[in-house]
mmCIF file of C-alpha atoms and ligand atoms in Angstrom:
data_model
loop_
_atom_site.group_PDB
_atom_site.id
_atom_site.type_symbol
_atom_site.label_atom_id
_atom_site.label_comp_id
_atom_site.label_asym_id
_atom_site.label_seq_id
_atom_site.Cartn_x
_atom_site.Cartn_y
_atom_site.Cartn_z
ATOM 1 C CA UNK A 27 37.361 58.022 50.072
ATOM 2 C CA UNK A 28 40.836 57.733 51.448
ATOM 3 C CA UNK A 29 41.970 56.805 54.993
ATOM 4 C CA UNK A 30 42.774 59.990 55.630
ATOM 5 C CA UNK A 31 39.301 60.916 56.813
ATOM 6 C CA UNK A 32 38.342 60.408 60.797
ATOM 7 C CA UNK A 33 36.965 56.854 60.434
ATOM 8 C CA UNK A 34 35.061 57.271 63.498
ATOM 9 C CA UNK A 35 33.053 60.538 62.442
ATOM 10 C CA UNK A 36 29.731 59.855 61.550
ATOM 11 C CA UNK A 37 29.447 59.881 58.006
ATOM 12 C CA UNK A 38 26.406 61.177 56.293
ATOM 13 C CA UNK A 39 24.095 58.944 53.831
ATOM 14 C CA UNK A 40 25.400 60.714 50.792
ATOM 15 C CA UNK A 41 28.848 60.208 51.760
ATOM 16 C CA UNK A 42 28.339 56.505 52.201
ATOM 17 C CA UNK A 43 26.477 56.406 49.053
ATOM 18 C CA UNK A 44 29.126 58.000 47.097
ATOM 19 C CA UNK A 45 31.497 55.447 48.371
ATOM 20 C CA UNK A 46 29.279 52.501 47.404
ATOM 21 C CA UNK A 47 28.704 53.964 43.842
ATOM 22 C CA UNK A 48 32.597 54.120 43.305
ATOM 23 C CA UNK A 49 32.836 50.433 44.178
ATOM 24 C CA UNK A 50 31.065 48.675 40.957
ATOM 25 C CA UNK A 51 28.998 45.475 41.996
ATOM 26 C CA UNK A 52 27.405 44.600 38.900
ATOM 27 C CA UNK A 53 25.390 41.410 38.598
ATOM 28 C CA UNK A 54 26.063 39.405 35.360
ATOM 29 C CA UNK A 55 22.371 38.269 35.404
ATOM 30 C CA UNK A 56 23.234 35.376 33.440
ATOM 31 C CA UNK A 57 25.380 36.682 31.093
ATOM 32 C CA UNK A 58 29.138 35.854 30.704
ATOM 33 C CA UNK A 59 30.479 38.772 32.526
ATOM 34 C CA UNK A 60 33.789 38.756 34.452
ATOM 35 C CA UNK A 61 36.268 41.298 35.500
ATOM 36 C CA UNK A 62 36.527 43.897 38.418
ATOM 37 C CA UNK A 63 33.017 45.593 37.897
ATOM 38 C CA UNK A 64 31.183 42.478 38.243
ATOM 39 C CA UNK A 65 29.906 40.665 41.431
ATOM 40 C CA UNK A 66 29.643 41.804 44.951
ATOM 41 C CA UNK A 67 33.243 40.852 46.070
ATOM 42 C CA UNK A 68 34.715 44.740 46.583
ATOM 43 C CA UNK A 69 31.506 46.030 48.240
ATOM 44 C CA UNK A 70 31.537 42.941 50.475
ATOM 45 C CA UNK A 71 35.077 43.942 51.820
ATOM 46 C CA UNK A 72 34.150 47.712 52.276
ATOM 47 C CA UNK A 73 30.995 46.607 54.458
ATOM 48 C CA UNK A 74 33.243 44.319 56.363
ATOM 49 C CA UNK A 75 35.618 47.309 56.807
ATOM 50 C CA UNK A 76 32.659 49.788 57.701
ATOM 51 C CA UNK A 77 31.100 47.309 60.516
ATOM 52 C CA UNK A 78 34.617 46.572 62.056
ATOM 53 C CA UNK A 79 35.251 50.217 62.354
ATOM 54 C CA UNK A 80 31.988 50.596 64.251
ATOM 55 C CA UNK A 81 33.185 48.053 66.477
ATOM 56 C CA UNK A 82 30.116 45.611 66.123
ATOM 57 C CA UNK A 83 30.169 41.927 65.422
ATOM 58 C CA UNK A 84 29.944 41.447 61.462
ATOM 59 C CA UNK A 85 30.272 38.312 59.245
ATOM 60 C CA UNK A 86 30.474 37.428 55.513
ATOM 61 C CA UNK A 87 28.713 34.526 54.567
ATOM 62 C CA UNK A 88 29.547 32.888 51.292
ATOM 63 C CA UNK A 89 26.483 31.967 49.030
ATOM 64 C CA UNK A 90 28.585 31.269 45.852
ATOM 65 C CA UNK A 91 32.066 31.589 44.947
ATOM 66 C CA UNK A 92 32.931 35.254 45.302
ATOM 67 C CA UNK A 93 29.452 36.069 46.537
ATOM 68 C CA UNK A 94 28.678 37.161 50.194
ATOM 69 C CA UNK A 95 25.870 38.006 52.533
ATOM 70 C CA UNK A 96 27.254 40.385 55.181
ATOM 71 C CA UNK A 97 25.755 40.599 58.278
ATOM 72 C CA UNK A 98 26.078 42.780 61.167
ATOM 73 C CA UNK A 99 24.109 43.151 64.814
ATOM 74 C CA UNK A 100 23.535 45.991 67.112
ATOM 75 C CA UNK A 101 22.310 44.729 70.489
ATOM 76 C CA UNK A 102 19.465 46.952 71.706
ATOM 77 C CA UNK A 103 19.220 47.765 75.350
ATOM 78 C CA UNK A 104 16.069 45.626 76.203
ATOM 79 C CA UNK A 105 14.817 42.285 75.434
ATOM 80 C CA UNK A 106 12.735 43.855 72.805
ATOM 81 C CA UNK A 107 12.363 42.719 69.260
ATOM 82 C CA UNK A 108 14.781 42.127 66.709
ATOM 83 C CA UNK A 109 14.410 44.257 63.502
ATOM 84 C CA UNK A 110 16.397 42.911 60.137
ATOM 85 C CA UNK A 111 17.250 45.805 58.047
ATOM 86 C CA UNK A 112 18.029 44.128 54.733
ATOM 87 C CA UNK A 113 19.530 46.055 51.649
ATOM 88 C CA UNK A 114 21.084 44.118 48.379
ATOM 89 C CA UNK A 115 24.703 44.608 47.234
ATOM 90 C CA UNK A 116 24.362 43.990 43.735
ATOM 91 C CA UNK A 117 23.141 46.484 40.903
ATOM 92 C CA UNK A 118 22.255 45.673 37.233
ATOM 93 C CA UNK A 119 24.554 46.205 34.468
ATOM 94 C CA UNK A 120 25.370 49.476 32.884
ATOM 95 C CA UNK A 121 24.942 48.954 29.200
ATOM 96 C CA UNK A 122 23.832 52.239 27.338
ATOM 97 C CA UNK A 123 24.138 54.503 30.504
ATOM 98 C CA UNK A 124 24.217 58.259 29.639
ATOM 99 C CA UNK A 125 25.812 59.041 33.109
ATOM 100 C CA UNK A 126 29.086 57.818 34.411
ATOM 101 C CA UNK A 127 28.160 54.684 36.226
ATOM 102 C CA UNK A 128 30.921 54.501 39.042
ATOM 103 C CA UNK A 129 31.640 58.069 39.468
ATOM 104 C CA UNK A 130 28.994 59.642 41.320
ATOM 105 C CA UNK A 131 27.838 63.372 40.334
ATOM 106 C CA UNK A 132 25.704 65.840 42.389
ATOM 107 C CA UNK A 133 23.656 68.005 40.469
ATOM 108 C CA UNK A 134 21.259 70.190 42.616
ATOM 109 C CA UNK A 135 19.346 67.584 44.959
ATOM 110 C CA UNK A 136 20.169 64.570 42.757
ATOM 111 C CA UNK A 137 23.424 62.192 42.890
ATOM 112 C CA UNK A 138 23.635 60.325 39.755
ATOM 113 C CA UNK A 139 25.271 56.701 39.415
ATOM 114 C CA UNK A 140 24.427 53.176 38.962
ATOM 115 C CA UNK A 141 22.923 51.803 42.443
ATOM 116 C CA UNK A 142 22.266 55.189 43.419
ATOM 117 C CA UNK A 143 18.609 54.521 43.375
ATOM 118 C CA UNK A 144 18.701 50.835 43.281
ATOM 119 C CA UNK A 145 19.826 50.194 45.991
ATOM 120 C CA UNK A 146 23.087 51.465 47.262
ATOM 121 C CA UNK A 147 20.935 54.740 48.217
ATOM 122 C CA UNK A 148 18.850 52.576 50.460
ATOM 123 C CA UNK A 149 21.882 50.665 51.766
ATOM 124 C CA UNK A 150 23.529 54.062 52.575
ATOM 125 C CA UNK A 151 20.579 55.272 54.350
ATOM 126 C CA UNK A 152 20.435 52.082 56.570
ATOM 127 C CA UNK A 153 24.358 51.888 57.030
ATOM 128 C CA UNK A 154 24.110 55.600 58.465
ATOM 129 C CA UNK A 155 21.132 54.831 60.707
ATOM 130 C CA UNK A 156 22.760 51.538 62.046
ATOM 131 C CA UNK A 157 25.988 53.649 62.657
ATOM 132 C CA UNK A 158 23.986 56.093 64.678
ATOM 133 C CA UNK A 159 22.171 53.590 66.781
ATOM 134 C CA UNK A 160 25.756 52.208 67.708
ATOM 135 C CA UNK A 161 27.048 55.849 68.310
ATOM 136 C CA UNK A 162 24.024 56.824 70.209
ATOM 137 C CA UNK A 163 23.095 53.611 71.877
ATOM 138 C CA UNK A 164 19.256 55.246 72.163
ATOM 139 C CA UNK A 165 17.342 54.088 75.251
ATOM 140 C CA UNK A 166 15.080 51.288 74.454
ATOM 141 C CA UNK A 167 15.880 50.429 70.946
ATOM 142 C CA UNK A 168 15.500 47.215 69.217
ATOM 143 C CA UNK A 169 18.195 44.963 68.440
ATOM 144 C CA UNK A 170 18.932 45.474 64.819
ATOM 145 C CA UNK A 171 20.481 42.676 62.389
ATOM 146 C CA UNK A 172 21.645 44.560 59.066
ATOM 147 C CA UNK A 173 22.150 42.103 56.194
ATOM 148 C CA UNK A 174 23.566 43.015 52.857
ATOM 149 C CA UNK A 175 22.520 40.378 50.836
ATOM 150 C CA UNK A 176 24.123 39.202 47.252
ATOM 151 C CA UNK A 177 22.377 38.631 43.978
ATOM 152 C CA UNK A 178 19.040 40.338 44.469
ATOM 153 C CA UNK A 179 18.658 41.305 40.939
ATOM 154 C CA UNK A 180 18.864 37.639 39.290
ATOM 155 C CA UNK A 181 18.238 34.560 41.446
ATOM 156 C CA UNK A 182 17.866 36.065 45.024
ATOM 157 C CA UNK A 183 20.178 33.445 46.437
ATOM 158 C CA UNK A 184 21.516 35.837 48.976
ATOM 159 C CA UNK A 185 18.211 36.292 50.507
ATOM 160 C CA UNK A 186 17.223 32.713 50.266
ATOM 161 C CA UNK A 187 20.378 31.832 52.079
ATOM 162 C CA UNK A 188 19.908 34.561 54.744
ATOM 163 C CA UNK A 189 16.461 32.887 55.766
ATOM 164 C CA UNK A 190 18.145 29.619 55.920
ATOM 165 C CA UNK A 191 19.857 31.004 59.074
ATOM 166 C CA UNK A 192 16.537 30.981 60.992
ATOM 167 C CA UNK A 193 14.706 28.107 59.425
ATOM 168 C CA UNK A 194 17.622 25.487 59.400
ATOM 169 C CA UNK A 195 18.710 24.844 62.930
ATOM 170 C CA UNK A 196 21.992 23.647 61.502
ATOM 171 C CA UNK A 197 22.744 27.131 59.969
ATOM 172 C CA UNK A 198 21.968 29.186 63.141
ATOM 173 C CA UNK A 199 25.000 31.653 63.805
ATOM 174 C CA UNK A 200 26.010 34.082 66.487
ATOM 175 C CA UNK A 201 24.558 37.006 64.613
ATOM 176 C CA UNK A 202 21.073 35.496 63.976
ATOM 177 C CA UNK A 203 19.815 33.156 66.474
ATOM 178 C CA UNK A 204 16.040 33.537 66.173
ATOM 179 C CA UNK A 205 13.599 34.586 63.185
ATOM 180 C CA UNK A 206 13.629 38.479 63.272
ATOM 181 C CA UNK A 207 10.187 39.895 64.545
ATOM 182 C CA UNK A 208 10.085 42.148 61.521
ATOM 183 C CA UNK A 209 12.054 42.721 58.122
ATOM 184 C CA UNK A 210 12.368 46.179 56.792
ATOM 185 C CA UNK A 211 13.839 45.947 53.106
ATOM 186 C CA UNK A 212 15.190 48.802 51.374
ATOM 187 C CA UNK A 213 13.927 49.335 47.567
ATOM 188 C CA UNK A 214 13.150 52.514 46.068
ATOM 189 C CA UNK A 215 9.481 53.189 47.172
ATOM 190 C CA UNK A 216 9.578 57.072 47.274
ATOM 191 C CA UNK A 217 9.221 56.738 51.268
ATOM 192 C CA UNK A 218 5.915 55.033 50.840
ATOM 193 C CA UNK A 219 5.451 51.611 52.537
ATOM 194 C CA UNK A 220 5.118 48.508 50.248
ATOM 195 C CA UNK A 221 3.234 46.005 52.218
ATOM 196 C CA UNK A 222 1.987 43.730 49.252
ATOM 197 C CA UNK A 223 3.836 43.054 45.997
ATOM 198 C CA UNK A 224 3.821 40.445 43.150
ATOM 199 C CA UNK A 225 6.507 37.688 42.544
ATOM 200 C CA UNK A 226 7.918 36.105 39.359
ATOM 201 C CA UNK A 227 8.183 32.708 38.271
ATOM 202 C CA UNK A 228 10.507 32.589 34.994
ATOM 203 C CA UNK A 229 11.167 29.438 33.022
ATOM 204 C CA UNK A 230 12.075 28.753 29.083
ATOM 205 C CA UNK A 231 9.987 26.423 26.858
ATOM 206 C CA UNK A 232 11.826 24.674 24.253
ATOM 207 C CA UNK A 233 10.785 23.069 20.913
ATOM 208 C CA UNK A 234 13.274 21.072 19.276
ATOM 209 C CA UNK A 235 13.414 19.812 15.560
ATOM 210 C CA UNK A 236 16.192 18.478 13.375
ATOM 211 C CA UNK A 237 18.610 20.380 11.514
ATOM 212 C CA UNK A 238 19.667 20.166 7.857
ATOM 213 C CA UNK A 239 20.791 22.607 5.155
ATOM 214 C CA UNK A 240 18.132 25.330 4.622
ATOM 215 C CA UNK A 241 18.430 24.771 0.524
ATOM 216 C CA UNK A 242 16.391 21.623 1.416
ATOM 217 C CA UNK A 243 14.209 22.481 4.398
ATOM 218 C CA UNK A 244 11.496 19.722 3.843
ATOM 219 C CA UNK A 245 14.428 17.105 5.005
ATOM 220 C CA UNK A 246 14.563 18.749 8.502
ATOM 221 C CA UNK A 247 12.249 19.743 11.245
ATOM 222 C CA UNK A 248 12.029 23.210 11.946
ATOM 223 C CA UNK A 249 11.883 24.000 15.733
ATOM 224 C CA UNK A 250 11.256 27.581 15.189
ATOM 225 C CA UNK A 251 8.119 26.813 13.083
ATOM 226 C CA UNK A 252 7.255 24.434 16.001
ATOM 227 C CA UNK A 253 7.454 27.226 18.485
ATOM 228 C CA UNK A 254 5.142 29.701 16.513
ATOM 229 C CA UNK A 255 1.771 28.000 17.720
ATOM 230 C CA UNK A 256 2.928 28.023 21.419
ATOM 231 C CA UNK A 257 3.812 31.898 21.211
ATOM 232 C CA UNK A 258 0.446 32.499 19.793
ATOM 233 C CA UNK A 259 -1.240 30.150 22.443
ATOM 234 C CA UNK A 260 0.840 32.076 25.204
ATOM 235 C CA UNK A 261 -0.482 35.397 23.674
ATOM 236 C CA UNK A 262 -4.172 34.494 24.137
ATOM 237 C CA UNK A 263 -3.581 33.032 27.579
ATOM 238 C CA UNK A 264 -1.999 36.032 28.889
ATOM 239 C CA UNK A 265 -4.522 38.170 27.629
ATOM 240 C CA UNK A 266 -7.143 36.044 29.449
ATOM 241 C CA UNK A 267 -5.233 35.720 32.498
ATOM 242 C CA UNK A 268 -5.065 39.731 32.983
ATOM 243 C CA UNK A 269 -8.770 40.192 32.189
ATOM 244 C CA UNK A 270 -10.465 37.186 33.915
ATOM 245 C CA UNK A 271 -8.251 36.403 36.859
ATOM 246 C CA UNK A 272 -9.729 38.345 40.188
ATOM 247 C CA UNK A 273 -7.183 41.018 41.009
ATOM 248 C CA UNK A 274 -5.271 41.637 44.236
ATOM 249 C CA UNK A 275 -6.572 44.793 45.880
ATOM 250 C CA UNK A 276 -3.033 46.078 46.185
ATOM 251 C CA UNK A 277 -1.127 44.196 43.373
ATOM 252 C CA UNK A 278 -3.657 44.197 40.821
ATOM 253 C CA UNK A 279 -3.980 41.115 38.111
ATOM 254 C CA UNK A 280 -1.489 38.128 37.655
ATOM 255 C CA UNK A 281 0.196 38.561 34.073
ATOM 256 C CA UNK A 282 2.441 36.577 31.837
ATOM 257 C CA UNK A 283 4.687 37.995 29.434
ATOM 258 C CA UNK A 284 7.226 36.161 26.659
ATOM 259 C CA UNK A 285 10.388 38.268 27.124
ATOM 260 C CA UNK A 286 12.931 36.301 24.868
ATOM 261 C CA UNK A 287 13.103 33.981 21.899
ATOM 262 C CA UNK A 288 16.361 32.104 20.874
ATOM 263 C CA UNK A 289 16.573 29.564 18.065
ATOM 264 C CA UNK A 290 18.828 28.231 15.378
ATOM 265 C CA UNK A 291 22.404 28.936 14.476
ATOM 266 C CA UNK A 292 22.339 30.549 11.068
ATOM 267 C CA UNK A 293 20.022 31.350 8.132
ATOM 268 C CA UNK A 294 21.186 28.824 5.926
ATOM 269 C CA UNK A 295 20.397 25.942 8.634
ATOM 270 C CA UNK A 296 17.353 24.689 9.487
ATOM 271 C CA UNK A 297 16.943 25.434 13.346
ATOM 272 C CA UNK A 298 16.956 22.202 15.541
ATOM 273 C CA UNK A 299 16.014 24.016 18.724
ATOM 274 C CA UNK A 300 14.044 27.185 19.780
ATOM 275 C CA UNK A 301 13.479 28.434 23.248
ATOM 276 C CA UNK A 302 11.311 31.140 24.886
ATOM 277 C CA UNK A 303 11.524 33.056 28.287
ATOM 278 C CA UNK A 304 8.572 33.493 30.172
ATOM 279 C CA UNK A 305 7.976 35.745 33.129
ATOM 280 C CA UNK A 306 4.342 34.875 35.206
ATOM 281 C CA UNK A 307 3.831 37.542 37.760
ATOM 282 C CA UNK A 308 2.110 35.906 40.752
ATOM 283 C CA UNK A 309 -0.383 37.701 42.983
ATOM 284 C CA UNK A 310 -0.561 36.896 46.728
ATOM 285 C CA UNK A 311 -2.341 33.812 47.423
ATOM 286 C CA UNK A 312 -0.886 32.163 44.013
ATOM 287 C CA UNK A 313 1.593 29.092 43.980
ATOM 288 C CA UNK A 314 4.982 30.049 42.080
ATOM 289 C CA UNK A 315 5.203 26.553 40.845
ATOM 290 C CA UNK A 316 1.326 25.556 39.995
ATOM 291 C CA UNK A 317 1.228 28.607 37.909
ATOM 292 C CA UNK A 318 3.783 26.867 35.564
ATOM 293 C CA UNK A 319 1.835 23.716 35.490
ATOM 294 C CA UNK A 320 -1.427 25.683 34.633
ATOM 295 C CA UNK A 321 0.397 26.855 31.267
ATOM 296 C CA UNK A 322 1.456 23.607 30.622
ATOM 297 C CA UNK A 323 -2.074 22.254 30.979
ATOM 298 C CA UNK A 324 -3.223 25.026 28.840
ATOM 299 C CA UNK A 325 -0.531 24.680 26.037
ATOM 300 C CA UNK A 326 -1.071 20.615 25.678
ATOM 301 C CA UNK A 327 -4.607 21.397 24.930
ATOM 302 C CA UNK A 328 -4.194 24.228 22.515
ATOM 303 C CA UNK A 329 -1.144 22.902 20.397
ATOM 304 C CA UNK A 330 -0.324 19.891 18.760
ATOM 305 C CA UNK A 331 3.306 20.378 18.711
ATOM 306 C CA UNK A 332 5.585 18.896 21.394
ATOM 307 C CA UNK A 333 7.459 21.117 23.564
ATOM 308 C CA UNK A 334 9.405 20.954 27.163
ATOM 309 C CA UNK A 335 9.015 23.055 29.968
ATOM 310 C CA UNK A 336 12.527 23.566 31.529
ATOM 311 C CA UNK A 337 12.778 23.989 35.444
ATOM 312 C CA UNK A 338 12.310 27.512 36.707
ATOM 313 C CA UNK A 339 15.261 29.533 37.379
ATOM 314 C CA UNK A 340 13.236 31.703 39.859
ATOM 315 C CA UNK A 341 10.265 30.641 41.462
ATOM 316 C CA UNK A 342 7.381 33.321 42.112
ATOM 317 C CA UNK A 343 6.936 34.274 45.769
ATOM 318 C CA UNK A 344 4.560 37.558 46.555
ATOM 319 C CA UNK A 345 4.388 39.773 49.467
ATOM 320 C CA UNK A 346 1.173 39.661 51.293
ATOM 321 C CA UNK A 347 -0.013 42.439 53.640
ATOM 322 C CA UNK A 348 -1.896 39.945 55.736
ATOM 323 C CA UNK A 349 0.650 39.878 58.756
ATOM 324 C CA UNK A 350 2.734 43.258 58.507
ATOM 325 C CA UNK A 351 -0.096 45.676 59.532
ATOM 326 C CA UNK A 352 1.007 46.843 62.712
ATOM 327 C CA UNK A 353 4.514 46.971 61.895
ATOM 328 C CA UNK A 354 3.538 49.319 58.525
ATOM 329 C CA UNK A 355 1.363 51.267 61.277
ATOM 330 C CA UNK A 356 4.589 51.789 63.419
ATOM 331 C CA UNK A 357 6.525 52.791 60.362
ATOM 332 C CA UNK A 358 3.987 55.174 59.008
ATOM 333 C CA UNK A 359 4.054 57.070 62.433
ATOM 334 C CA UNK A 360 7.964 57.461 61.792
ATOM 335 C CA UNK A 361 7.238 58.661 58.301
ATOM 336 C CA UNK A 362 4.947 61.466 58.722
ATOM 337 C CA UNK A 363 6.980 63.881 60.929
ATOM 338 C CA UNK A 364 10.167 63.399 58.843
ATOM 339 C CA UNK A 365 8.623 63.507 55.280
ATOM 340 C CA UNK A 366 5.085 64.395 55.576
ATOM 341 C CA UNK A 367 2.288 62.422 54.681
ATOM 342 C CA UNK A 368 2.854 59.110 52.985
ATOM 343 C CA UNK A 369 1.005 55.636 52.359
ATOM 344 C CA UNK A 370 0.862 51.920 52.457
ATOM 345 C CA UNK A 371 0.801 50.241 48.985
ATOM 346 C CA UNK A 372 0.961 47.409 46.774
ATOM 347 C CA UNK A 373 3.366 47.306 43.704
ATOM 348 C CA UNK A 374 3.711 44.985 40.816
ATOM 349 C CA UNK A 375 7.808 44.336 41.156
ATOM 350 C CA UNK A 376 9.421 42.048 43.414
ATOM 351 C CA UNK A 377 11.546 42.369 46.287
ATOM 352 C CA UNK A 378 13.550 40.395 48.978
ATOM 353 C CA UNK A 379 10.770 40.968 51.331
ATOM 354 C CA UNK A 380 8.716 38.152 49.966
ATOM 355 C CA UNK A 381 11.529 35.328 50.554
ATOM 356 C CA UNK A 382 11.561 36.502 54.258
ATOM 357 C CA UNK A 383 8.109 36.843 54.570
ATOM 358 C CA UNK A 384 7.725 33.244 53.168
ATOM 359 C CA UNK A 385 9.288 31.825 56.296
ATOM 360 C CA UNK A 386 6.913 33.526 58.679
ATOM 361 C CA UNK A 387 8.514 36.668 59.309
ATOM 362 C CA UNK A 388 6.564 39.969 58.662
ATOM 363 C CA UNK A 389 8.419 41.853 56.024
ATOM 364 C CA UNK A 390 7.744 45.531 54.415
ATOM 365 C CA UNK A 391 9.609 47.501 51.904
ATOM 366 C CA UNK A 392 10.632 51.040 52.452
ATOM 367 C CA UNK A 393 13.485 53.313 50.834
ATOM 368 C CA UNK A 394 14.297 56.338 49.206
ATOM 369 C CA UNK A 395 14.012 57.175 45.468
ATOM 370 C CA UNK A 396 11.485 56.166 42.908
ATOM 371 C CA UNK A 397 11.373 52.685 41.240
ATOM 372 C CA UNK A 398 11.278 54.900 37.969
ATOM 373 C CA UNK A 399 14.917 55.566 38.078
ATOM 374 C CA UNK A 400 15.792 52.080 39.109
ATOM 375 C CA UNK A 401 17.901 50.327 36.295
ATOM 376 C CA UNK A 402 17.904 53.507 34.206
ATOM 377 C CA UNK A 403 20.487 54.873 32.035
ATOM 378 C CA UNK A 404 20.643 58.000 33.971
ATOM 379 C CA UNK A 405 20.102 56.499 37.492
ATOM 380 C CA UNK A 406 19.816 58.988 40.218
ATOM 381 C CA UNK A 407 18.225 59.561 43.712
ATOM 382 C CA UNK A 408 16.954 62.641 45.444
ATOM 383 C CA UNK A 409 19.271 63.537 48.397
ATOM 384 C CA UNK A 410 16.616 65.023 50.321
ATOM 385 C CA UNK A 411 14.838 61.421 49.973
ATOM 386 C CA UNK A 412 18.002 59.639 51.283
ATOM 387 C CA UNK A 413 18.630 61.717 54.330
ATOM 388 C CA UNK A 414 14.817 61.228 55.261
ATOM 389 C CA UNK A 415 14.968 57.913 54.743
ATOM 390 C CA UNK A 416 17.979 57.410 57.026
ATOM 391 C CA UNK A 417 16.224 59.247 59.814
ATOM 392 C CA UNK A 418 13.119 56.743 59.485
ATOM 393 C CA UNK A 419 15.110 53.822 59.542
ATOM 394 C CA UNK A 420 16.799 55.350 62.767
ATOM 395 C CA UNK A 421 13.437 56.202 64.429
ATOM 396 C CA UNK A 422 11.727 52.817 63.393
ATOM 397 C CA UNK A 423 14.489 50.894 65.123
ATOM 398 C CA UNK A 424 14.177 53.193 68.349
ATOM 399 C CA UNK A 425 10.420 52.743 68.319
ATOM 400 C CA UNK A 426 10.298 49.163 67.372
ATOM 401 C CA UNK A 427 12.307 48.414 70.836
ATOM 402 C CA UNK A 428 9.109 49.270 72.733
ATOM 403 C CA UNK A 429 6.679 46.901 70.520
HETATM 404 ZN ZN1 ZN B 513 16.770 46.476 44.215
#
């Protein structure tokens, strides 16, 4: 898009989405990546311009070098609830994509491109609904804070920082003065409402050894051999965990998976280190740190090799349906006339909603597109759902004002 278009004319969700896809915001996700396609910097600048054109107060808050949350506030007419609408700015990397990641293409009802589904689509639908509130000033609408958070796909530092605005008095700013009454988080839910989901604790286990030349392996200690019984024990633990734990009615059972292994430097050297990366999904009611301790206790009993538990880089936090009931009822009432019958559900993946709910703010997840298309090599979104989601966000913000 160039400046030639009338910046005050309402932009359709699909036009906003096309612009967002053209601005790469790839999350390195712990890999050594640099360059213009990485991080949220350029999307942040675009968002600030978008909100400034709307004439609403907006702020970019840096959460790490070059990485900002963007906040904007629409002041509703009454003293009613404050709705937080959140969508993350980052996308996963583009390796192996079979469609052009940053050149949005429309085919039939689909728009292709990285982030189309997760979650620039949801963000575009929210931005269009937010702009419509500003433009139409509907009577009785809620006050709406729109947050566009950084780094959802990796360490969730964006939403963690966002929550500090209402949990840490020293951080209270002009746009967020009190905890929101309800948070609506955009992720691809196929226009269903996710009221509960699991969270993930991820950490490494490390074994160490003593390196030596592989022609005389008996002179060293092989860290990979030391890891072998740990992996076998973890496999057994994972199987028991899944089959023997009480499952959450909406989220299913807790799970554990070993997703990555690293060790050694070359085939002719006895390895002096080995690490495995563990993904432990927690269900509502489980503590993200206690689950690690349980794994350690189990392993210490099961194996007789020494190992080290490294600190988690993400601590599992699930979303419970305990306190979002009336809000999800209200949201469902807005969905039906726009998109037909939909439902409340629980899912296995995690979202920003759990970090917000952790602070006592009811939260739920709703957005266009299917999780099956998120992170895929030919990522796309349905344009019909995109428009429907925007309409639902708008109606919800209006209806929430009278709660
Ligand atoms: Zn997402």
